């Protein structure tokens, strides 16, 4: 065989390999809310870290991350992911459940694999995979810790998130767990998973209740506002605060033994990375991945806090 024939054969083989590689390229769209508050900032960071890791490990995977400022913006993003990028799969954390259900359905009707994260759709039959934190466990774990510190006649206040199914699951689980413990809930108010609202609600509680032994803030953005209000009132020696999510400032305080914030309860913004991992595995693994993945909500203590501390994360 001549060198020319060998060369032509190699070129043909390379061309076929290139064509096969191009056909094997898998495009995965990731649609998430913009970093409007701390938790979403952390979630955006973990999505970007997962994108780098997964693309480095899988050269045929192309991940396109888009962020939205609201439900209409996110619906438009989904249209672009289909029409412009022609995605094979979608990982989506809906800005709101109801307005995003039909836009996600439209993506599914193109044949795309659908992974929904955290805030479920109103029609779960659309999804192939669902990934979320465990809201019931988060409420129960928080209550269990409260009961190790407080008992009959002790008083607590509760700062809730926003009126959603998610918040109700946490609150009902917490209240169910402390029933019969003798712990008094002086009041509960919504603080909208927001630091400023947490500060204002806690200021109101402090002005109305001279005897508070514990605070369930449920969320670390709220916790920051609660801690600020308690310190301004000079009452930090009277009570402790239990938040939730795993914000680095709170986890660092737990690591350092801050008596005002002795523990935290995990609701991981890194769940987006889990969702992306599972979605990639649908294409690169021969194992089945469809179903629901409900992540645990362990208690973060001074002894284990280091494993939950991500200093480079914005959350």
PDB file of C-alpha atoms in Angstrom:
ATOM      1  CA  UNK A   1       0.000   0.000   0.000  1.00  0.00           C
ATOM      2  CA  UNK A   2       1.393   3.428  -0.950  1.00  0.00           C
ATOM      3  CA  UNK A   3       1.960   6.250   1.542  1.00  0.00           C
ATOM      4  CA  UNK A   4      -0.679   8.218  -0.353  1.00  0.00           C
ATOM      5  CA  UNK A   5      -3.240   5.461   0.208  1.00  0.00           C
ATOM      6  CA  UNK A   6      -2.344   5.257   3.897  1.00  0.00           C
ATOM      7  CA  UNK A   7      -2.635   9.016   4.251  1.00  0.00           C
ATOM      8  CA  UNK A   8      -6.015   9.059   2.519  1.00  0.00           C
ATOM      9  CA  UNK A   9      -7.170   6.224   4.732  1.00  0.00           C
ATOM     10  CA  UNK A  10      -6.065   8.087   7.870  1.00  0.00           C
ATOM     11  CA  UNK A  11      -7.832  11.236   6.718  1.00  0.00           C
ATOM     12  CA  UNK A  12     -11.013   9.303   6.071  1.00  0.00           C
ATOM     13  CA  UNK A  13     -10.798   7.643   9.481  1.00  0.00           C
ATOM     14  CA  UNK A  14     -10.208  11.014  11.155  1.00  0.00           C
ATOM     15  CA  UNK A  15     -13.145  12.535   9.323  1.00  0.00           C
ATOM     16  CA  UNK A  16     -15.424   9.684  10.392  1.00  0.00           C
ATOM     17  CA  UNK A  17     -14.195   9.945  13.973  1.00  0.00           C
ATOM     18  CA  UNK A  18     -14.798  13.682  13.945  1.00  0.00           C
ATOM     19  CA  UNK A  19     -18.277  13.202  12.571  1.00  0.00           C
ATOM     20  CA  UNK A  20     -19.033  10.555  15.179  1.00  0.00           C
ATOM     21  CA  UNK A  21     -17.703  12.830  17.939  1.00  0.00           C
ATOM     22  CA  UNK A  22     -19.856  15.681  16.694  1.00  0.00           C
ATOM     23  CA  UNK A  23     -22.908  13.394  16.693  1.00  0.00           C
ATOM     24  CA  UNK A  24     -22.073  12.266  20.230  1.00  0.00           C
ATOM     25  CA  UNK A  25     -21.976  15.799  21.618  1.00  0.00           C
ATOM     26  CA  UNK A  26     -24.592  16.125  24.347  1.00  0.00           C
ATOM     27  CA  UNK A  27     -25.937  19.574  25.162  1.00  0.00           C
ATOM     28  CA  UNK A  28     -27.368  20.094  28.624  1.00  0.00           C
ATOM     29  CA  UNK A  29     -29.130  23.326  29.514  1.00  0.00           C
ATOM     30  CA  UNK A  30     -29.129  24.460  33.148  1.00  0.00           C
ATOM     31  CA  UNK A  31     -31.763  27.090  33.957  1.00  0.00           C
ATOM     32  CA  UNK A  32     -31.673  28.623  37.441  1.00  0.00           C
ATOM     33  CA  UNK A  33     -32.712  31.846  39.171  1.00  0.00           C
ATOM     34  CA  UNK A  34     -30.124  34.621  39.309  1.00  0.00           C
ATOM     35  CA  UNK A  35     -28.230  35.232  42.541  1.00  0.00           C
ATOM     36  CA  UNK A  36     -30.984  37.357  44.099  1.00  0.00           C
ATOM     37  CA  UNK A  37     -30.069  36.308  47.663  1.00  0.00           C
ATOM     38  CA  UNK A  38     -27.438  34.306  49.491  1.00  0.00           C
ATOM     39  CA  UNK A  39     -28.774  30.809  48.857  1.00  0.00           C
ATOM     40  CA  UNK A  40     -29.114  31.438  45.124  1.00  0.00           C
ATOM     41  CA  UNK A  41     -25.638  32.957  45.064  1.00  0.00           C
ATOM     42  CA  UNK A  42     -24.301  29.706  46.455  1.00  0.00           C
ATOM     43  CA  UNK A  43     -26.388  27.665  44.050  1.00  0.00           C
ATOM     44  CA  UNK A  44     -25.046  29.655  41.080  1.00  0.00           C
ATOM     45  CA  UNK A  45     -21.481  29.085  42.306  1.00  0.00           C
ATOM     46  CA  UNK A  46     -21.975  25.342  42.688  1.00  0.00           C
ATOM     47  CA  UNK A  47     -23.527  25.155  39.197  1.00  0.00           C
ATOM     48  CA  UNK A  48     -20.479  26.840  37.679  1.00  0.00           C
ATOM     49  CA  UNK A  49     -18.109  24.545  39.597  1.00  0.00           C
ATOM     50  CA  UNK A  50     -20.057  21.472  38.458  1.00  0.00           C
ATOM     51  CA  UNK A  51     -19.979  22.688  34.858  1.00  0.00           C
ATOM     52  CA  UNK A  52     -16.162  22.910  34.909  1.00  0.00           C
ATOM     53  CA  UNK A  53     -15.772  19.523  36.561  1.00  0.00           C
ATOM     54  CA  UNK A  54     -18.244  17.653  34.352  1.00  0.00           C
ATOM     55  CA  UNK A  55     -17.022  19.110  31.062  1.00  0.00           C
ATOM     56  CA  UNK A  56     -13.409  18.323  31.988  1.00  0.00           C
ATOM     57  CA  UNK A  57     -14.315  14.717  32.768  1.00  0.00           C
ATOM     58  CA  UNK A  58     -16.627  14.263  29.760  1.00  0.00           C
ATOM     59  CA  UNK A  59     -15.380  15.944  26.552  1.00  0.00           C
ATOM     60  CA  UNK A  60     -18.634  15.126  24.734  1.00  0.00           C
ATOM     61  CA  UNK A  61     -20.730  17.051  27.300  1.00  0.00           C
ATOM     62  CA  UNK A  62     -21.528  20.726  26.665  1.00  0.00           C
ATOM     63  CA  UNK A  63     -23.293  22.475  29.544  1.00  0.00           C
ATOM     64  CA  UNK A  64     -25.048  25.818  28.987  1.00  0.00           C
ATOM     65  CA  UNK A  65     -25.991  27.699  32.180  1.00  0.00           C
ATOM     66  CA  UNK A  66     -28.561  30.503  32.002  1.00  0.00           C
ATOM     67  CA  UNK A  67     -29.863  32.582  34.917  1.00  0.00           C
ATOM     68  CA  UNK A  68     -33.207  34.357  35.166  1.00  0.00           C
ATOM     69  CA  UNK A  69     -34.528  37.369  37.083  1.00  0.00           C
ATOM     70  CA  UNK A  70     -38.118  36.144  37.102  1.00  0.00           C
ATOM     71  CA  UNK A  71     -40.541  33.513  35.746  1.00  0.00           C
ATOM     72  CA  UNK A  72     -41.080  35.232  32.374  1.00  0.00           C
ATOM     73  CA  UNK A  73     -37.347  35.644  31.881  1.00  0.00           C
ATOM     74  CA  UNK A  74     -36.812  31.974  32.693  1.00  0.00           C
ATOM     75  CA  UNK A  75     -39.531  30.851  30.277  1.00  0.00           C
ATOM     76  CA  UNK A  76     -37.805  32.842  27.539  1.00  0.00           C
ATOM     77  CA  UNK A  77     -34.479  31.216  28.446  1.00  0.00           C
ATOM     78  CA  UNK A  78     -36.029  27.783  28.007  1.00  0.00           C
ATOM     79  CA  UNK A  79     -37.248  28.678  24.524  1.00  0.00           C
ATOM     80  CA  UNK A  80     -33.724  29.786  23.580  1.00  0.00           C
ATOM     81  CA  UNK A  81     -32.153  26.628  24.978  1.00  0.00           C
ATOM     82  CA  UNK A  82     -34.352  24.615  22.619  1.00  0.00           C
ATOM     83  CA  UNK A  83     -34.325  26.811  19.513  1.00  0.00           C
ATOM     84  CA  UNK A  84     -30.753  28.099  19.640  1.00  0.00           C
ATOM     85  CA  UNK A  85     -28.817  25.410  21.510  1.00  0.00           C
ATOM     86  CA  UNK A  86     -30.998  22.395  20.676  1.00  0.00           C
ATOM     87  CA  UNK A  87     -30.420  20.854  24.096  1.00  0.00           C
ATOM     88  CA  UNK A  88     -30.649  17.119  24.783  1.00  0.00           C
ATOM     89  CA  UNK A  89     -31.426  17.628  28.476  1.00  0.00           C
ATOM     90  CA  UNK A  90     -32.606  20.320  30.849  1.00  0.00           C
ATOM     91  CA  UNK A  91     -31.768  20.862  34.513  1.00  0.00           C
ATOM     92  CA  UNK A  92     -34.173  23.460  35.866  1.00  0.00           C
ATOM     93  CA  UNK A  93     -34.834  25.061  39.230  1.00  0.00           C
ATOM     94  CA  UNK A  94     -38.113  26.872  38.550  1.00  0.00           C
ATOM     95  CA  UNK A  95     -38.295  30.483  39.691  1.00  0.00           C
ATOM     96  CA  UNK A  96     -41.898  29.665  40.550  1.00  0.00           C
ATOM     97  CA  UNK A  97     -43.641  26.343  40.092  1.00  0.00           C
ATOM     98  CA  UNK A  98     -46.879  27.168  38.290  1.00  0.00           C
ATOM     99  CA  UNK A  99     -45.646  29.636  35.627  1.00  0.00           C
ATOM    100  CA  UNK A 100     -42.783  27.328  34.632  1.00  0.00           C
ATOM    101  CA  UNK A 101     -44.739  24.089  34.341  1.00  0.00           C
ATOM    102  CA  UNK A 102     -45.915  24.563  30.761  1.00  0.00           C
ATOM    103  CA  UNK A 103     -42.589  25.994  29.480  1.00  0.00           C
ATOM    104  CA  UNK A 104     -40.780  22.952  30.916  1.00  0.00           C
ATOM    105  CA  UNK A 105     -43.406  20.676  29.392  1.00  0.00           C
ATOM    106  CA  UNK A 106     -42.663  22.237  26.007  1.00  0.00           C
ATOM    107  CA  UNK A 107     -38.978  21.376  26.437  1.00  0.00           C
ATOM    108  CA  UNK A 108     -39.869  17.795  27.403  1.00  0.00           C
ATOM    109  CA  UNK A 109     -41.996  17.455  24.269  1.00  0.00           C
ATOM    110  CA  UNK A 110     -38.861  17.939  22.153  1.00  0.00           C
ATOM    111  CA  UNK A 111     -37.544  14.695  23.637  1.00  0.00           C
ATOM    112  CA  UNK A 112     -35.183  16.344  26.134  1.00  0.00           C
ATOM    113  CA  UNK A 113     -34.400  14.600  29.425  1.00  0.00           C
ATOM    114  CA  UNK A 114     -35.817  16.715  32.265  1.00  0.00           C
ATOM    115  CA  UNK A 115     -34.321  17.136  35.751  1.00  0.00           C
ATOM    116  CA  UNK A 116     -36.243  19.420  38.131  1.00  0.00           C
ATOM    117  CA  UNK A 117     -34.538  20.846  41.216  1.00  0.00           C
ATOM    118  CA  UNK A 118     -36.007  21.990  44.550  1.00  0.00           C
ATOM    119  CA  UNK A 119     -39.197  23.817  43.544  1.00  0.00           C
ATOM    120  CA  UNK A 120     -41.329  21.152  41.909  1.00  0.00           C
ATOM    121  CA  UNK A 121     -43.601  21.642  38.919  1.00  0.00           C
ATOM    122  CA  UNK A 122     -47.375  21.498  39.317  1.00  0.00           C
ATOM    123  CA  UNK A 123     -47.295  18.410  37.077  1.00  0.00           C
ATOM    124  CA  UNK A 124     -44.477  16.132  38.246  1.00  0.00           C
ATOM    125  CA  UNK A 125     -45.129  13.675  35.413  1.00  0.00           C
ATOM    126  CA  UNK A 126     -43.122  16.027  33.149  1.00  0.00           C
ATOM    127  CA  UNK A 127     -39.841  15.296  34.922  1.00  0.00           C
ATOM    128  CA  UNK A 128     -37.518  12.317  34.592  1.00  0.00           C
ATOM    129  CA  UNK A 129     -35.538  13.205  37.731  1.00  0.00           C
ATOM    130  CA  UNK A 130     -36.332  15.301  40.794  1.00  0.00           C
ATOM    131  CA  UNK A 131     -33.609  16.528  43.181  1.00  0.00           C
ATOM    132  CA  UNK A 132     -34.321  18.442  46.380  1.00  0.00           C
ATOM    133  CA  UNK A 133     -33.355  19.038  49.955  1.00  0.00           C
ATOM    134  CA  UNK A 134     -35.490  17.427  52.639  1.00  0.00           C
ATOM    135  CA  UNK A 135     -37.779  20.107  54.053  1.00  0.00           C
ATOM    136  CA  UNK A 136     -39.549  17.815  56.515  1.00  0.00           C
ATOM    137  CA  UNK A 137     -36.246  16.555  57.881  1.00  0.00           C
ATOM    138  CA  UNK A 138     -34.954  20.125  58.125  1.00  0.00           C
ATOM    139  CA  UNK A 139     -37.849  21.040  60.421  1.00  0.00           C
ATOM    140  CA  UNK A 140     -37.505  17.885  62.481  1.00  0.00           C
ATOM    141  CA  UNK A 141     -33.728  18.150  62.940  1.00  0.00           C
ATOM    142  CA  UNK A 142     -34.091  21.790  64.026  1.00  0.00           C
ATOM    143  CA  UNK A 143     -36.738  20.843  66.572  1.00  0.00           C
ATOM    144  CA  UNK A 144     -34.706  17.914  67.890  1.00  0.00           C
ATOM    145  CA  UNK A 145     -31.777  20.218  68.602  1.00  0.00           C
ATOM    146  CA  UNK A 146     -34.064  22.748  70.292  1.00  0.00           C
ATOM    147  CA  UNK A 147     -35.310  20.002  72.603  1.00  0.00           C
ATOM    148  CA  UNK A 148     -31.754  19.129  73.652  1.00  0.00           C
ATOM    149  CA  UNK A 149     -31.329  22.698  74.898  1.00  0.00           C
ATOM    150  CA  UNK A 150     -34.819  23.701  76.039  1.00  0.00           C
ATOM    151  CA  UNK A 151     -37.721  22.185  77.896  1.00  0.00           C
ATOM    152  CA  UNK A 152     -40.918  22.809  79.817  1.00  0.00           C
ATOM    153  CA  UNK A 153     -41.625  26.532  80.164  1.00  0.00           C
ATOM    154  CA  UNK A 154     -38.895  27.760  77.813  1.00  0.00           C
ATOM    155  CA  UNK A 155     -39.871  30.230  75.117  1.00  0.00           C
ATOM    156  CA  UNK A 156     -38.996  30.422  71.428  1.00  0.00           C
ATOM    157  CA  UNK A 157     -39.907  32.564  68.426  1.00  0.00           C
ATOM    158  CA  UNK A 158     -40.007  31.380  64.800  1.00  0.00           C
ATOM    159  CA  UNK A 159     -39.140  33.258  61.631  1.00  0.00           C
ATOM    160  CA  UNK A 160     -40.568  31.570  58.552  1.00  0.00           C
ATOM    161  CA  UNK A 161     -39.733  31.921  54.850  1.00  0.00           C
ATOM    162  CA  UNK A 162     -42.506  32.784  52.417  1.00  0.00           C
ATOM    163  CA  UNK A 163     -45.999  31.227  52.218  1.00  0.00           C
ATOM    164  CA  UNK A 164     -45.137  28.143  50.134  1.00  0.00           C
ATOM    165  CA  UNK A 165     -45.532  24.381  50.366  1.00  0.00           C
ATOM    166  CA  UNK A 166     -41.820  24.211  51.139  1.00  0.00           C
ATOM    167  CA  UNK A 167     -42.174  26.511  54.149  1.00  0.00           C
ATOM    168  CA  UNK A 168     -45.278  24.711  55.371  1.00  0.00           C
ATOM    169  CA  UNK A 169     -43.484  21.343  55.263  1.00  0.00           C
ATOM    170  CA  UNK A 170     -40.654  22.724  57.419  1.00  0.00           C
ATOM    171  CA  UNK A 171     -42.958  24.493  59.878  1.00  0.00           C
ATOM    172  CA  UNK A 172     -45.395  21.603  60.313  1.00  0.00           C
ATOM    173  CA  UNK A 173     -42.549  19.135  60.870  1.00  0.00           C
ATOM    174  CA  UNK A 174     -40.973  21.414  63.482  1.00  0.00           C
ATOM    175  CA  UNK A 175     -44.246  22.003  65.330  1.00  0.00           C
ATOM    176  CA  UNK A 176     -45.125  18.319  65.249  1.00  0.00           C
ATOM    177  CA  UNK A 177     -41.762  17.369  66.728  1.00  0.00           C
ATOM    178  CA  UNK A 178     -41.889  19.824  69.676  1.00  0.00           C
ATOM    179  CA  UNK A 179     -45.499  18.964  70.539  1.00  0.00           C
ATOM    180  CA  UNK A 180     -45.659  17.821  74.150  1.00  0.00           C
ATOM    181  CA  UNK A 181     -42.181  19.150  74.985  1.00  0.00           C
ATOM    182  CA  UNK A 182     -43.492  22.082  77.022  1.00  0.00           C
ATOM    183  CA  UNK A 183     -41.627  24.563  74.797  1.00  0.00           C
ATOM    184  CA  UNK A 184     -43.751  27.665  74.195  1.00  0.00           C
ATOM    185  CA  UNK A 185     -43.881  29.248  70.726  1.00  0.00           C
ATOM    186  CA  UNK A 186     -44.480  32.923  71.485  1.00  0.00           C
ATOM    187  CA  UNK A 187     -45.081  33.876  67.832  1.00  0.00           C
ATOM    188  CA  UNK A 188     -44.161  33.027  64.249  1.00  0.00           C
ATOM    189  CA  UNK A 189     -43.874  35.449  61.354  1.00  0.00           C
ATOM    190  CA  UNK A 190     -42.756  35.315  57.734  1.00  0.00           C
ATOM    191  CA  UNK A 191     -39.361  36.893  57.033  1.00  0.00           C
ATOM    192  CA  UNK A 192     -39.217  36.047  53.318  1.00  0.00           C
ATOM    193  CA  UNK A 193     -35.807  34.324  53.429  1.00  0.00           C
ATOM    194  CA  UNK A 194     -34.344  37.803  53.596  1.00  0.00           C
ATOM    195  CA  UNK A 195     -31.744  39.348  55.917  1.00  0.00           C
ATOM    196  CA  UNK A 196     -33.442  42.760  56.219  1.00  0.00           C
ATOM    197  CA  UNK A 197     -36.844  41.205  56.893  1.00  0.00           C
ATOM    198  CA  UNK A 198     -35.248  38.894  59.441  1.00  0.00           C
ATOM    199  CA  UNK A 199     -33.799  41.916  61.215  1.00  0.00           C
ATOM    200  CA  UNK A 200     -37.157  43.733  61.295  1.00  0.00           C
ATOM    201  CA  UNK A 201     -39.177  40.718  62.453  1.00  0.00           C
ATOM    202  CA  UNK A 202     -36.654  39.928  65.181  1.00  0.00           C
ATOM    203  CA  UNK A 203     -36.668  43.562  66.341  1.00  0.00           C
ATOM    204  CA  UNK A 204     -40.450  43.248  66.751  1.00  0.00           C
ATOM    205  CA  UNK A 205     -40.108  40.007  68.713  1.00  0.00           C
ATOM    206  CA  UNK A 206     -37.435  41.513  70.978  1.00  0.00           C
ATOM    207  CA  UNK A 207     -39.600  44.553  71.698  1.00  0.00           C
ATOM    208  CA  UNK A 208     -42.629  42.419  72.614  1.00  0.00           C
ATOM    209  CA  UNK A 209     -41.094  39.502  74.454  1.00  0.00           C
ATOM    210  CA  UNK A 210     -38.748  40.058  77.407  1.00  0.00           C
ATOM    211  CA  UNK A 211     -38.068  36.323  77.816  1.00  0.00           C
ATOM    212  CA  UNK A 212     -36.843  34.490  74.698  1.00  0.00           C
ATOM    213  CA  UNK A 213     -34.674  31.391  75.096  1.00  0.00           C
ATOM    214  CA  UNK A 214     -34.325  30.264  71.493  1.00  0.00           C
ATOM    215  CA  UNK A 215     -34.972  31.361  67.910  1.00  0.00           C
ATOM    216  CA  UNK A 216     -35.733  29.116  64.938  1.00  0.00           C
ATOM    217  CA  UNK A 217     -34.793  31.229  61.933  1.00  0.00           C
ATOM    218  CA  UNK A 218     -35.069  28.315  59.445  1.00  0.00           C
ATOM    219  CA  UNK A 219     -32.834  30.061  56.898  1.00  0.00           C
ATOM    220  CA  UNK A 220     -29.331  31.507  57.075  1.00  0.00           C
ATOM    221  CA  UNK A 221     -30.153  34.741  55.243  1.00  0.00           C
ATOM    222  CA  UNK A 222     -32.786  35.344  57.911  1.00  0.00           C
ATOM    223  CA  UNK A 223     -30.326  34.267  60.606  1.00  0.00           C
ATOM    224  CA  UNK A 224     -27.903  37.069  59.704  1.00  0.00           C
ATOM    225  CA  UNK A 225     -30.631  39.651  60.284  1.00  0.00           C
ATOM    226  CA  UNK A 226     -31.756  37.949  63.501  1.00  0.00           C
ATOM    227  CA  UNK A 227     -28.221  37.927  64.918  1.00  0.00           C
ATOM    228  CA  UNK A 228     -27.762  41.605  64.072  1.00  0.00           C
ATOM    229  CA  UNK A 229     -31.019  42.513  65.843  1.00  0.00           C
ATOM    230  CA  UNK A 230     -30.129  40.480  68.948  1.00  0.00           C
ATOM    231  CA  UNK A 231     -26.687  42.072  69.181  1.00  0.00           C
ATOM    232  CA  UNK A 232     -28.094  45.587  68.747  1.00  0.00           C
ATOM    233  CA  UNK A 233     -30.492  44.893  71.608  1.00  0.00           C
ATOM    234  CA  UNK A 234     -27.637  43.567  73.764  1.00  0.00           C
ATOM    235  CA  UNK A 235     -29.479  40.306  74.420  1.00  0.00           C
ATOM    236  CA  UNK A 236     -27.045  37.798  72.877  1.00  0.00           C
ATOM    237  CA  UNK A 237     -26.426  36.083  76.248  1.00  0.00           C
ATOM    238  CA  UNK A 238     -30.136  35.264  76.643  1.00  0.00           C
ATOM    239  CA  UNK A 239     -30.790  33.042  73.629  1.00  0.00           C
ATOM    240  CA  UNK A 240     -29.411  31.021  70.712  1.00  0.00           C
ATOM    241  CA  UNK A 241     -30.414  30.836  67.043  1.00  0.00           C
ATOM    242  CA  UNK A 242     -30.900  27.818  64.776  1.00  0.00           C
ATOM    243  CA  UNK A 243     -30.839  28.660  61.077  1.00  0.00           C
ATOM    244  CA  UNK A 244     -30.617  26.511  58.003  1.00  0.00           C
ATOM    245  CA  UNK A 245     -28.951  25.971  54.613  1.00  0.00           C
ATOM    246  CA  UNK A 246     -25.211  25.991  55.308  1.00  0.00           C
ATOM    247  CA  UNK A 247     -24.150  29.578  54.544  1.00  0.00           C
ATOM    248  CA  UNK A 248     -20.394  29.927  54.955  1.00  0.00           C
ATOM    249  CA  UNK A 249     -20.642  32.796  57.486  1.00  0.00           C
ATOM    250  CA  UNK A 250     -22.931  30.730  59.688  1.00  0.00           C
ATOM    251  CA  UNK A 251     -20.900  27.538  59.302  1.00  0.00           C
ATOM    252  CA  UNK A 252     -17.727  29.478  60.158  1.00  0.00           C
ATOM    253  CA  UNK A 253     -19.432  30.719  63.336  1.00  0.00           C
ATOM    254  CA  UNK A 254     -20.376  27.153  64.233  1.00  0.00           C
ATOM    255  CA  UNK A 255     -16.774  26.050  63.584  1.00  0.00           C
ATOM    256  CA  UNK A 256     -15.498  28.816  65.866  1.00  0.00           C
ATOM    257  CA  UNK A 257     -17.903  27.909  68.682  1.00  0.00           C
ATOM    258  CA  UNK A 258     -20.148  30.983  68.505  1.00  0.00           C
ATOM    259  CA  UNK A 259     -22.671  30.469  71.363  1.00  0.00           C
ATOM    260  CA  UNK A 260     -25.280  32.597  69.575  1.00  0.00           C
ATOM    261  CA  UNK A 261     -25.225  30.308  66.515  1.00  0.00           C
ATOM    262  CA  UNK A 262     -24.131  26.941  67.936  1.00  0.00           C
ATOM    263  CA  UNK A 263     -25.442  24.784  65.058  1.00  0.00           C
ATOM    264  CA  UNK A 264     -26.891  24.979  61.564  1.00  0.00           C
ATOM    265  CA  UNK A 265     -29.082  22.594  59.552  1.00  0.00           C
ATOM    266  CA  UNK A 266     -28.045  21.772  55.992  1.00  0.00           C
ATOM    267  CA  UNK A 267     -30.260  22.593  53.017  1.00  0.00           C
ATOM    268  CA  UNK A 268     -27.548  22.433  50.388  1.00  0.00           C
ATOM    269  CA  UNK A 269     -27.250  24.913  47.525  1.00  0.00           C
ATOM    270  CA  UNK A 270     -24.917  22.235  46.109  1.00  0.00           C
ATOM    271  CA  UNK A 271     -28.043  20.213  45.251  1.00  0.00           C
ATOM    272  CA  UNK A 272     -27.764  21.776  41.785  1.00  0.00           C
ATOM    273  CA  UNK A 273     -24.446  19.937  41.353  1.00  0.00           C
ATOM    274  CA  UNK A 274     -26.145  16.673  42.323  1.00  0.00           C
ATOM    275  CA  UNK A 275     -28.826  17.338  39.711  1.00  0.00           C
ATOM    276  CA  UNK A 276     -26.209  18.032  37.040  1.00  0.00           C
ATOM    277  CA  UNK A 277     -24.246  14.896  37.992  1.00  0.00           C
ATOM    278  CA  UNK A 278     -27.335  12.715  37.709  1.00  0.00           C
ATOM    279  CA  UNK A 279     -28.287  14.243  34.358  1.00  0.00           C
ATOM    280  CA  UNK A 280     -24.820  13.681  32.883  1.00  0.00           C
ATOM    281  CA  UNK A 281     -24.896  10.087  34.155  1.00  0.00           C
ATOM    282  CA  UNK A 282     -28.055   9.502  32.126  1.00  0.00           C
ATOM    283  CA  UNK A 283     -25.892   9.906  29.019  1.00  0.00           C
ATOM    284  CA  UNK A 284     -22.546   8.425  30.110  1.00  0.00           C
ATOM    285  CA  UNK A 285     -23.559   5.558  32.426  1.00  0.00           C
ATOM    286  CA  UNK A 286     -25.352   2.294  31.740  1.00  0.00           C
ATOM    287  CA  UNK A 287     -27.088   2.542  35.113  1.00  0.00           C
ATOM    288  CA  UNK A 288     -30.649   3.888  35.462  1.00  0.00           C
ATOM    289  CA  UNK A 289     -30.985   7.337  37.037  1.00  0.00           C
ATOM    290  CA  UNK A 290     -34.675   8.270  36.772  1.00  0.00           C
ATOM    291  CA  UNK A 291     -36.516   8.938  40.016  1.00  0.00           C
ATOM    292  CA  UNK A 292     -36.346  11.261  43.019  1.00  0.00           C
ATOM    293  CA  UNK A 293     -33.243  12.211  44.992  1.00  0.00           C
ATOM    294  CA  UNK A 294     -34.097  13.773  48.364  1.00  0.00           C
ATOM    295  CA  UNK A 295     -30.908  14.964  50.041  1.00  0.00           C
ATOM    296  CA  UNK A 296     -30.459  14.794  53.790  1.00  0.00           C
ATOM    297  CA  UNK A 297     -30.508  17.701  56.251  1.00  0.00           C
ATOM    298  CA  UNK A 298     -27.863  16.811  58.830  1.00  0.00           C
ATOM    299  CA  UNK A 299     -27.176  18.929  61.886  1.00  0.00           C
ATOM    300  CA  UNK A 300     -23.988  20.967  61.418  1.00  0.00           C
ATOM    301  CA  UNK A 301     -22.066  21.119  64.690  1.00  0.00           C
ATOM    302  CA  UNK A 302     -18.643  22.345  65.742  1.00  0.00           C
ATOM    303  CA  UNK A 303     -17.381  18.776  65.366  1.00  0.00           C
ATOM    304  CA  UNK A 304     -18.429  18.301  61.715  1.00  0.00           C
ATOM    305  CA  UNK A 305     -18.702  21.884  60.405  1.00  0.00           C
ATOM    306  CA  UNK A 306     -15.439  21.785  58.456  1.00  0.00           C
ATOM    307  CA  UNK A 307     -16.847  19.336  55.891  1.00  0.00           C
ATOM    308  CA  UNK A 308     -19.674  21.789  55.116  1.00  0.00           C
ATOM    309  CA  UNK A 309     -17.476  24.906  54.887  1.00  0.00           C
ATOM    310  CA  UNK A 310     -16.800  26.246  51.363  1.00  0.00           C
ATOM    311  CA  UNK A 311     -14.821  29.481  51.843  1.00  0.00           C
ATOM    312  CA  UNK A 312     -14.677  30.255  48.096  1.00  0.00           C
ATOM    313  CA  UNK A 313     -18.440  30.116  47.708  1.00  0.00           C
ATOM    314  CA  UNK A 314     -20.347  33.421  47.749  1.00  0.00           C
ATOM    315  CA  UNK A 315     -22.887  31.744  50.071  1.00  0.00           C
TER     316      UNK A 315
END
